[in-house]
Amino acid sequence: YSKRAQRATCARQVQRVERNLDLFAVFCAGSFVILTLLVLFAYGGIDVLLLKVDKAEFRTSLGPFGAVVTISTKWLMPAMFAALVFGAKRAGRSVIRIWLLPVAAICLIIVGASWGYKTTFLTMLLPAVILSAWKVRLRNLVIAGTLVSVVVIGFALYFDQYSNAGAALSALAFRLTALQGDLAWYTWGKVSTGHATPEYLRTFIPIFGDRVLRALTGADSSRNYANWASYYFGQVMTLYGGYPVSGLEAGVNNQATIFAECLVIGGKYLYLLPSACFGAIVGLTSIWIRREMLLGRVNSAATLATFFSFTILPWILGNGLSSLFYLINIVGGLITYLILSLFFSAHRPRVRAVDA
């Protein structure tokens, strides 16, 4: 009797998980369709896709609604899609999930492409990839890398208007190699010869947003862009490398990478100390994601994977440590976690834990 009761209880829990996932799939696809329509027609993303509006102009034209679109793009949609993929992978297929998962994926891709950048929608897919393919074979990695390269080149041809695929490939290769390391090594050259570096602590002032920054310092991008940019690590390092302000205003910047940040903090002799601390932060985040996956906690695993994709990775590329504490990231993370917890809370049956 005891074993039969246990099996019955387990079966009821599985049914509850199935119902929760199906309900979440409906909520996910429905909210994605609404967000996609808003981004395309209310905020003007369709004009970016049709090349009527430049991507930098689209970003600056969002105004007070920019936070809504940003949180949707960098938090809600990637995390919800990752939760749906992860949950469906562990709990199995259903008719509802089979039909609605592609709908959610198409909406996510459209919203990502509406920003006009080559890798936005790929980064939006990254949390789902992290949770569904933590251990990946070399063959699959090569295939995925090839597909990503083709997509990025295609987006470069379309949005950046390169004359041919060869020109696009050459420009991308230059950015991924020489340009990617150029500013970091430039910083090393300056630091190693005793030159001054930009003031670092001031880059933490904007963590509460531009309005607080303007109230405290008077910095305003519409009046003095160079002064405003000096409070953001990625922008100030771009200016430090001799890049023109006009380029920053157009939405283009040169990435200094986390190596340059360590040089600014520790100088020529102590840069290894912040390097070790930063490496520990990245490593602990990875361990935390894996732990939540092993425990089957969909809400926290998806939120953390999104945090890694849209906060940790940009920091590594050169956004600065302060970007981890931006108010929009904290608010976006909390909203995302709370929404996912409605369907995957600790008080409800979790999906089956990932095999160790």
mmCIF file of N, CA and C in Angstrom, residues 142-248:
data_model
loop_
_atom_site.group_PDB
_atom_site.id
_atom_site.type_symbol
_atom_site.label_atom_id
_atom_site.label_comp_id
_atom_site.label_asym_id
_atom_site.label_seq_id
_atom_site.Cartn_x
_atom_site.Cartn_y
_atom_site.Cartn_z
ATOM 1 N N VAL A 142 31.042 22.843 -33.137
ATOM 2 C CA VAL A 142 31.514 23.313 -34.445
ATOM 3 C C VAL A 142 30.332 23.665 -35.343
ATOM 4 N N ILE A 143 29.304 22.816 -35.327
ATOM 5 C CA ILE A 143 28.114 23.082 -36.143
ATOM 6 C C ILE A 143 27.437 24.371 -35.695
ATOM 7 N N ALA A 144 27.276 24.514 -34.366
ATOM 8 C CA ALA A 144 26.635 25.721 -33.832
ATOM 9 C C ALA A 144 27.460 26.963 -34.159
ATOM 10 N N GLY A 145 28.782 26.862 -34.031
ATOM 11 C CA GLY A 145 29.648 27.995 -34.350
ATOM 12 C C GLY A 145 29.548 28.406 -35.811
ATOM 13 N N THR A 146 29.430 27.411 -36.689
ATOM 14 C CA THR A 146 29.288 27.698 -38.118
ATOM 15 C C THR A 146 27.975 28.408 -38.407
ATOM 16 N N LEU A 147 26.887 27.921 -37.804
ATOM 17 C CA LEU A 147 25.581 28.541 -38.003
ATOM 18 C C LEU A 147 25.562 29.976 -37.479
ATOM 19 N N VAL A 148 26.157 30.177 -36.304
ATOM 20 C CA VAL A 148 26.218 31.522 -35.727
ATOM 21 C C VAL A 148 27.005 32.458 -36.636
ATOM 22 N N SER A 149 28.108 31.975 -37.180
ATOM 23 C CA SER A 149 28.923 32.798 -38.080
ATOM 24 C C SER A 149 28.142 33.205 -39.318
ATOM 25 N N VAL A 150 27.391 32.268 -39.876
ATOM 26 C CA VAL A 150 26.589 32.562 -41.066
ATOM 27 C C VAL A 150 25.526 33.612 -40.749
ATOM 28 N N VAL A 151 24.864 33.452 -39.596
ATOM 29 C CA VAL A 151 23.819 34.402 -39.197
ATOM 30 C C VAL A 151 24.406 35.795 -38.972
ATOM 31 N N VAL A 152 25.533 35.869 -38.276
ATOM 32 C CA VAL A 152 26.151 37.171 -37.996
ATOM 33 C C VAL A 152 26.578 37.859 -39.290
ATOM 34 N N ILE A 153 27.154 37.099 -40.214
ATOM 35 C CA ILE A 153 27.555 37.680 -41.505
ATOM 36 C C ILE A 153 26.326 38.164 -42.268
ATOM 37 N N GLY A 154 25.249 37.366 -42.226
ATOM 38 C CA GLY A 154 24.015 37.775 -42.893
ATOM 39 C C GLY A 154 23.450 39.057 -42.321
ATOM 40 N N PHE A 155 23.438 39.186 -41.008
ATOM 41 C CA PHE A 155 22.944 40.407 -40.365
ATOM 42 C C PHE A 155 23.854 41.588 -40.689
ATOM 43 N N ALA A 156 25.165 41.344 -40.753
ATOM 44 C CA ALA A 156 26.086 42.420 -41.102
ATOM 45 C C ALA A 156 25.836 42.915 -42.524
ATOM 46 N N LEU A 157 25.589 41.986 -43.437
ATOM 47 C CA LEU A 157 25.301 42.366 -44.817
ATOM 48 C C LEU A 157 24.022 43.194 -44.901
ATOM 49 N N TYR A 158 23.025 42.811 -44.103
ATOM 50 C CA TYR A 158 21.725 43.478 -44.197
ATOM 51 C C TYR A 158 21.721 44.821 -43.463
ATOM 52 N N PHE A 159 22.126 44.824 -42.201
ATOM 53 C CA PHE A 159 22.000 46.044 -41.392
ATOM 54 C C PHE A 159 23.156 47.021 -41.612
ATOM 55 N N ASP A 160 24.367 46.496 -41.809
ATOM 56 C CA ASP A 160 25.519 47.388 -41.970
ATOM 57 C C ASP A 160 25.825 47.698 -43.422
ATOM 58 N N GLN A 161 25.057 47.109 -44.327
ATOM 59 C CA GLN A 161 25.127 47.432 -45.755
ATOM 60 C C GLN A 161 26.512 47.214 -46.368
ATOM 61 N N TYR A 162 27.137 46.093 -46.038
ATOM 62 C CA TYR A 162 28.399 45.752 -46.700
ATOM 63 C C TYR A 162 28.115 45.349 -48.144
ATOM 64 N N SER A 163 29.091 45.584 -49.007
ATOM 65 C CA SER A 163 28.882 45.332 -50.436
ATOM 66 C C SER A 163 28.784 43.850 -50.759
ATOM 67 N N ASN A 164 29.507 43.025 -50.000
ATOM 68 C CA ASN A 164 29.472 41.584 -50.254
ATOM 69 C C ASN A 164 29.860 40.833 -48.986
ATOM 70 N N ALA A 165 29.722 39.508 -49.041
ATOM 71 C CA ALA A 165 30.008 38.691 -47.863
ATOM 72 C C ALA A 165 31.478 38.760 -47.471
ATOM 73 N N GLY A 166 32.365 38.895 -48.460
ATOM 74 C CA GLY A 166 33.790 38.982 -48.164
ATOM 75 C C GLY A 166 34.126 40.209 -47.345
ATOM 76 N N ALA A 167 33.526 41.346 -47.693
ATOM 77 C CA ALA A 167 33.760 42.583 -46.946
ATOM 78 C C ALA A 167 33.222 42.469 -45.523
ATOM 79 N N ALA A 168 32.046 41.860 -45.394
ATOM 80 C CA ALA A 168 31.466 41.669 -44.060
ATOM 81 C C ALA A 168 32.331 40.749 -43.210
ATOM 82 N N LEU A 169 32.791 39.658 -43.808
ATOM 83 C CA LEU A 169 33.636 38.706 -43.082
ATOM 84 C C LEU A 169 34.944 39.349 -42.651
ATOM 85 N N SER A 170 35.533 40.153 -43.537
ATOM 86 C CA SER A 170 36.785 40.831 -43.216
ATOM 87 C C SER A 170 36.607 41.808 -42.063
ATOM 88 N N ALA A 171 35.501 42.569 -42.086
ATOM 89 C CA ALA A 171 35.239 43.544 -41.020
ATOM 90 C C ALA A 171 34.988 42.841 -39.688
ATOM 91 N N LEU A 172 34.236 41.745 -39.713
ATOM 92 C CA LEU A 172 33.951 41.007 -38.490
ATOM 93 C C LEU A 172 35.217 40.367 -37.925
ATOM 94 N N ALA A 173 36.046 39.815 -38.804
ATOM 95 C CA ALA A 173 37.298 39.200 -38.358
ATOM 96 C C ALA A 173 38.218 40.240 -37.733
ATOM 97 N N PHE A 174 38.255 41.437 -38.320
ATOM 98 C CA PHE A 174 39.073 42.517 -37.762
ATOM 99 C C PHE A 174 38.576 42.919 -36.380
ATOM 100 N N ARG A 175 37.242 42.989 -36.225
ATOM 101 C CA ARG A 175 36.680 43.392 -34.930
ATOM 102 C C ARG A 175 36.911 42.316 -33.873
ATOM 103 N N LEU A 176 36.838 41.063 -34.256
ATOM 104 C CA LEU A 176 36.984 39.972 -33.295
ATOM 105 C C LEU A 176 38.434 39.708 -32.908
ATOM 106 N N THR A 177 39.368 40.194 -33.694
ATOM 107 C CA THR A 177 40.791 39.926 -33.421
ATOM 108 C C THR A 177 41.527 41.209 -33.067
ATOM 109 N N ALA A 178 41.956 41.941 -34.066
ATOM 110 C CA ALA A 178 42.788 43.124 -33.828
ATOM 111 C C ALA A 178 42.068 44.187 -33.009
ATOM 112 N N LEU A 179 40.840 44.530 -33.417
ATOM 113 C CA LEU A 179 40.124 45.604 -32.734
ATOM 114 C C LEU A 179 39.726 45.205 -31.320
ATOM 115 N N GLN A 180 39.415 43.919 -31.124
ATOM 116 C CA GLN A 180 38.997 43.451 -29.807
ATOM 117 C C GLN A 180 40.100 43.616 -28.768
ATOM 118 N N GLY A 181 41.331 43.408 -29.181
ATOM 119 C CA GLY A 181 42.440 43.520 -28.244
ATOM 120 C C GLY A 181 43.190 44.834 -28.313
ATOM 121 N N ASP A 182 42.837 45.662 -29.287
ATOM 122 C CA ASP A 182 43.588 46.891 -29.524
ATOM 123 C C ASP A 182 43.556 47.827 -28.316
ATOM 124 N N LEU A 183 42.369 48.091 -27.784
ATOM 125 C CA LEU A 183 42.238 49.034 -26.673
ATOM 126 C C LEU A 183 42.835 48.475 -25.384
ATOM 127 N N ALA A 184 42.708 47.167 -25.184
ATOM 128 C CA ALA A 184 43.291 46.553 -23.987
ATOM 129 C C ALA A 184 44.803 46.693 -23.988
ATOM 130 N N TRP A 185 45.433 46.405 -25.120
ATOM 131 C CA TRP A 185 46.895 46.517 -25.192
ATOM 132 C C TRP A 185 47.349 47.973 -25.222
ATOM 133 N N TYR A 186 46.514 48.840 -25.765
ATOM 134 C CA TYR A 186 46.814 50.272 -25.698
ATOM 135 C C TYR A 186 46.861 50.728 -24.239
ATOM 136 N N THR A 187 45.891 50.239 -23.455
ATOM 137 C CA THR A 187 45.863 50.573 -22.031
ATOM 138 C C THR A 187 47.094 50.040 -21.323
ATOM 139 N N TRP A 188 47.501 48.808 -21.664
ATOM 140 C CA TRP A 188 48.717 48.237 -21.078
ATOM 141 C C TRP A 188 49.937 49.097 -21.414
ATOM 142 N N GLY A 189 50.006 49.555 -22.645
ATOM 143 C CA GLY A 189 51.124 50.399 -23.033
ATOM 144 C C GLY A 189 51.173 51.690 -22.238
ATOM 145 N N LYS A 190 50.018 52.283 -21.995
ATOM 146 C CA LYS A 190 49.953 53.513 -21.216
ATOM 147 C C LYS A 190 50.307 53.258 -19.746
ATOM 148 N N VAL A 191 49.718 52.214 -19.170
ATOM 149 C CA VAL A 191 49.942 51.924 -17.755
ATOM 150 C C VAL A 191 51.392 51.523 -17.497
ATOM 151 N N SER A 192 51.945 50.698 -18.375
ATOM 152 C CA SER A 192 53.312 50.206 -18.170
ATOM 153 C C SER A 192 54.358 51.302 -18.287
ATOM 154 N N THR A 193 54.003 52.417 -18.924
ATOM 155 C CA THR A 193 54.941 53.532 -19.051
ATOM 156 C C THR A 193 54.610 54.690 -18.107
ATOM 157 N N GLY A 194 53.705 54.437 -17.164
ATOM 158 C CA GLY A 194 53.432 55.417 -16.124
ATOM 159 C C GLY A 194 52.413 56.481 -16.449
ATOM 160 N N HIS A 195 51.663 56.328 -17.536
ATOM 161 C CA HIS A 195 50.656 57.328 -17.873
ATOM 162 C C HIS A 195 49.416 57.177 -16.989
ATOM 163 N N ALA A 196 48.712 58.273 -16.817
ATOM 164 C CA ALA A 196 47.499 58.256 -15.995
ATOM 165 C C ALA A 196 46.368 57.540 -16.723
ATOM 166 N N THR A 197 45.468 56.966 -15.951
ATOM 167 C CA THR A 197 44.295 56.291 -16.499
ATOM 168 C C THR A 197 43.037 57.040 -16.068
ATOM 169 N N PRO A 198 41.905 56.778 -16.713
ATOM 170 C CA PRO A 198 40.668 57.468 -16.323
ATOM 171 C C PRO A 198 40.294 57.180 -14.871
ATOM 172 N N GLU A 199 39.581 58.127 -14.263
ATOM 173 C CA GLU A 199 39.127 57.940 -12.895
ATOM 174 C C GLU A 199 38.099 56.818 -12.853
ATOM 175 N N TYR A 200 38.349 55.826 -12.015
ATOM 176 C CA TYR A 200 37.540 54.599 -12.033
ATOM 177 C C TYR A 200 36.290 54.686 -11.168
ATOM 178 N N LEU A 201 36.406 55.216 -9.971
ATOM 179 C CA LEU A 201 35.286 55.195 -9.020
ATOM 180 C C LEU A 201 34.068 55.969 -9.520
ATOM 181 N N ARG A 202 34.282 56.967 -10.355
ATOM 182 C CA ARG A 202 33.156 57.752 -10.846
ATOM 183 C C ARG A 202 32.234 56.922 -11.742
ATOM 184 N N THR A 203 32.738 55.793 -12.256
ATOM 185 C CA THR A 203 31.891 54.957 -13.111
ATOM 186 C C THR A 203 30.804 54.226 -12.321
ATOM 187 N N PHE A 204 30.845 54.302 -10.983
ATOM 188 C CA PHE A 204 29.809 53.678 -10.165
ATOM 189 C C PHE A 204 28.658 54.643 -9.857
ATOM 190 N N ILE A 205 28.824 55.910 -10.173
ATOM 191 C CA ILE A 205 27.769 56.887 -9.897
ATOM 192 C C ILE A 205 26.497 56.606 -10.704
ATOM 193 N N PRO A 206 26.589 56.168 -11.969
ATOM 194 C CA PRO A 206 25.365 55.984 -12.767
ATOM 195 C C PRO A 206 24.572 54.718 -12.449
ATOM 196 N N ILE A 207 24.910 53.973 -11.398
ATOM 197 C CA ILE A 207 24.216 52.703 -11.171
ATOM 198 C C ILE A 207 22.723 52.905 -10.908
ATOM 199 N N PHE A 208 22.318 54.107 -10.484
ATOM 200 C CA PHE A 208 20.900 54.366 -10.235
ATOM 201 C C PHE A 208 20.210 55.024 -11.429
ATOM 202 N N GLY A 209 20.921 55.155 -12.530
ATOM 203 C CA GLY A 209 20.301 55.691 -13.732
ATOM 204 C C GLY A 209 20.759 57.097 -14.073
ATOM 205 N N ASP A 210 20.402 57.521 -15.289
ATOM 206 C CA ASP A 210 20.838 58.822 -15.791
ATOM 207 C C ASP A 210 20.235 59.995 -15.026
ATOM 208 N N ARG A 211 19.019 59.829 -14.527
ATOM 209 C CA ARG A 211 18.389 60.937 -13.809
ATOM 210 C C ARG A 211 19.144 61.260 -12.522
ATOM 211 N N VAL A 212 19.529 60.224 -11.799
ATOM 212 C CA VAL A 212 20.303 60.429 -10.574
ATOM 213 C C VAL A 212 21.673 60.988 -10.919
ATOM 214 N N LEU A 213 22.275 60.467 -11.983
ATOM 215 C CA LEU A 213 23.578 60.972 -12.426
ATOM 216 C C LEU A 213 23.493 62.454 -12.764
ATOM 217 N N ARG A 214 22.447 62.845 -13.457
ATOM 218 C CA ARG A 214 22.274 64.253 -13.835
ATOM 219 C C ARG A 214 22.055 65.127 -12.601
ATOM 220 N N ALA A 215 21.294 64.611 -11.647
ATOM 221 C CA ALA A 215 21.029 65.391 -10.434
ATOM 222 C C ALA A 215 22.280 65.574 -9.592
ATOM 223 N N LEU A 216 23.142 64.550 -9.560
ATOM 224 C CA LEU A 216 24.333 64.599 -8.716
ATOM 225 C C LEU A 216 25.495 65.340 -9.364
ATOM 226 N N THR A 217 25.638 65.195 -10.669
ATOM 227 C CA THR A 217 26.833 65.723 -11.339
ATOM 228 C C THR A 217 26.535 66.748 -12.423
ATOM 229 N N GLY A 218 25.297 66.792 -12.880
ATOM 230 C CA GLY A 218 24.973 67.689 -13.979
ATOM 231 C C GLY A 218 25.295 67.112 -15.340
ATOM 232 N N ALA A 219 25.807 65.883 -15.383
ATOM 233 C CA ALA A 219 26.161 65.256 -16.660
ATOM 234 C C ALA A 219 24.905 64.965 -17.468
ATOM 235 N N ASP A 220 24.912 65.416 -18.721
ATOM 236 C CA ASP A 220 23.750 65.242 -19.594
ATOM 237 C C ASP A 220 24.259 64.937 -20.999
ATOM 238 N N SER A 221 23.850 63.803 -21.532
ATOM 239 C CA SER A 221 24.341 63.385 -22.847
ATOM 240 C C SER A 221 23.896 64.326 -23.955
ATOM 241 N N SER A 222 22.774 65.016 -23.776
ATOM 242 C CA SER A 222 22.280 65.923 -24.813
ATOM 243 C C SER A 222 23.028 67.252 -24.831
ATOM 244 N N ARG A 223 23.729 67.578 -23.750
ATOM 245 C CA ARG A 223 24.451 68.844 -23.671
ATOM 246 C C ARG A 223 25.963 68.679 -23.853
ATOM 247 N N ASN A 224 26.525 67.737 -23.131
ATOM 248 C CA ASN A 224 27.967 67.495 -23.217
ATOM 249 C C ASN A 224 28.193 65.991 -23.189
ATOM 250 N N TYR A 225 28.223 65.385 -24.363
ATOM 251 C CA TYR A 225 28.273 63.928 -24.441
ATOM 252 C C TYR A 225 29.568 63.377 -23.859
ATOM 253 N N ALA A 226 30.674 64.054 -24.102
ATOM 254 C CA ALA A 226 31.963 63.577 -23.610
ATOM 255 C C ALA A 226 31.989 63.527 -22.085
ATOM 256 N N ASN A 227 31.435 64.555 -21.451
ATOM 257 C CA ASN A 227 31.388 64.573 -19.990
ATOM 258 C C ASN A 227 30.483 63.457 -19.466
ATOM 259 N N TRP A 228 29.329 63.293 -20.096
ATOM 260 C CA TRP A 228 28.408 62.220 -19.692
ATOM 261 C C TRP A 228 29.054 60.851 -19.861
ATOM 262 N N ALA A 229 29.757 60.650 -20.983
ATOM 263 C CA ALA A 229 30.401 59.359 -21.261
ATOM 264 C C ALA A 229 31.515 59.039 -20.272
ATOM 265 N N SER A 230 32.085 60.065 -19.647
ATOM 266 C CA SER A 230 33.191 59.834 -18.712
ATOM 267 C C SER A 230 32.752 59.105 -17.451
ATOM 268 N N TYR A 231 31.437 58.951 -17.259
ATOM 269 C CA TYR A 231 30.918 58.236 -16.088
ATOM 270 C C TYR A 231 30.588 56.770 -16.391
ATOM 271 N N TYR A 232 30.804 56.359 -17.617
ATOM 272 C CA TYR A 232 30.517 54.980 -18.023
ATOM 273 C C TYR A 232 31.810 54.332 -18.501
ATOM 274 N N PHE A 233 32.170 53.204 -17.880
ATOM 275 C CA PHE A 233 33.491 52.644 -18.106
ATOM 276 C C PHE A 233 33.747 52.323 -19.577
ATOM 277 N N GLY A 234 32.812 51.678 -20.236
ATOM 278 C CA GLY A 234 33.021 51.318 -21.636
ATOM 279 C C GLY A 234 33.258 52.524 -22.515
ATOM 280 N N GLN A 235 32.464 53.583 -22.310
ATOM 281 C CA GLN A 235 32.603 54.793 -23.120
ATOM 282 C C GLN A 235 33.870 55.568 -22.790
ATOM 283 N N VAL A 236 34.173 55.698 -21.488
ATOM 284 C CA VAL A 236 35.353 56.486 -21.127
ATOM 285 C C VAL A 236 36.629 55.807 -21.611
ATOM 286 N N MET A 237 36.656 54.472 -21.627
ATOM 287 C CA MET A 237 37.833 53.775 -22.134
ATOM 288 C C MET A 237 37.950 53.920 -23.648
ATOM 289 N N THR A 238 36.818 53.992 -24.326
ATOM 290 C CA THR A 238 36.843 54.227 -25.766
ATOM 291 C C THR A 238 37.438 55.597 -26.068
ATOM 292 N N LEU A 239 37.027 56.609 -25.309
ATOM 293 C CA LEU A 239 37.603 57.945 -25.470
ATOM 294 C C LEU A 239 39.072 57.955 -25.076
ATOM 295 N N TYR A 240 39.429 57.190 -24.060
ATOM 296 C CA TYR A 240 40.820 57.095 -23.607
ATOM 297 C C TYR A 240 41.726 56.565 -24.718
ATOM 298 N N GLY A 241 41.169 55.685 -25.545
ATOM 299 C CA GLY A 241 41.943 55.127 -26.661
ATOM 300 C C GLY A 241 42.004 56.022 -27.872
ATOM 301 N N GLY A 242 41.446 57.224 -27.779
ATOM 302 C CA GLY A 242 41.517 58.166 -28.889
ATOM 303 C C GLY A 242 40.361 58.094 -29.857
ATOM 304 N N TYR A 243 39.315 57.328 -29.509
ATOM 305 C CA TYR A 243 38.165 57.210 -30.388
ATOM 306 C C TYR A 243 37.353 58.499 -30.337
ATOM 307 N N PRO A 244 36.816 58.990 -31.455
ATOM 308 C CA PRO A 244 36.103 60.269 -31.459
ATOM 309 C C PRO A 244 34.755 60.185 -30.742
ATOM 310 N N VAL A 245 34.343 61.291 -30.165
ATOM 311 C CA VAL A 245 33.050 61.357 -29.479
ATOM 312 C C VAL A 245 31.909 61.108 -30.459
ATOM 313 N N SER A 246 32.071 61.540 -31.693
ATOM 314 C CA SER A 246 31.019 61.354 -32.692
ATOM 315 C C SER A 246 30.711 59.883 -32.905
ATOM 316 N N GLY A 247 31.727 59.035 -32.788
ATOM 317 C CA GLY A 247 31.498 57.600 -32.929
ATOM 318 C C GLY A 247 30.651 57.050 -31.803
ATOM 319 N N LEU A 248 30.930 57.515 -30.578
ATOM 320 C CA LEU A 248 30.133 57.091 -29.437
ATOM 321 C C LEU A 248 28.688 57.560 -29.578
#
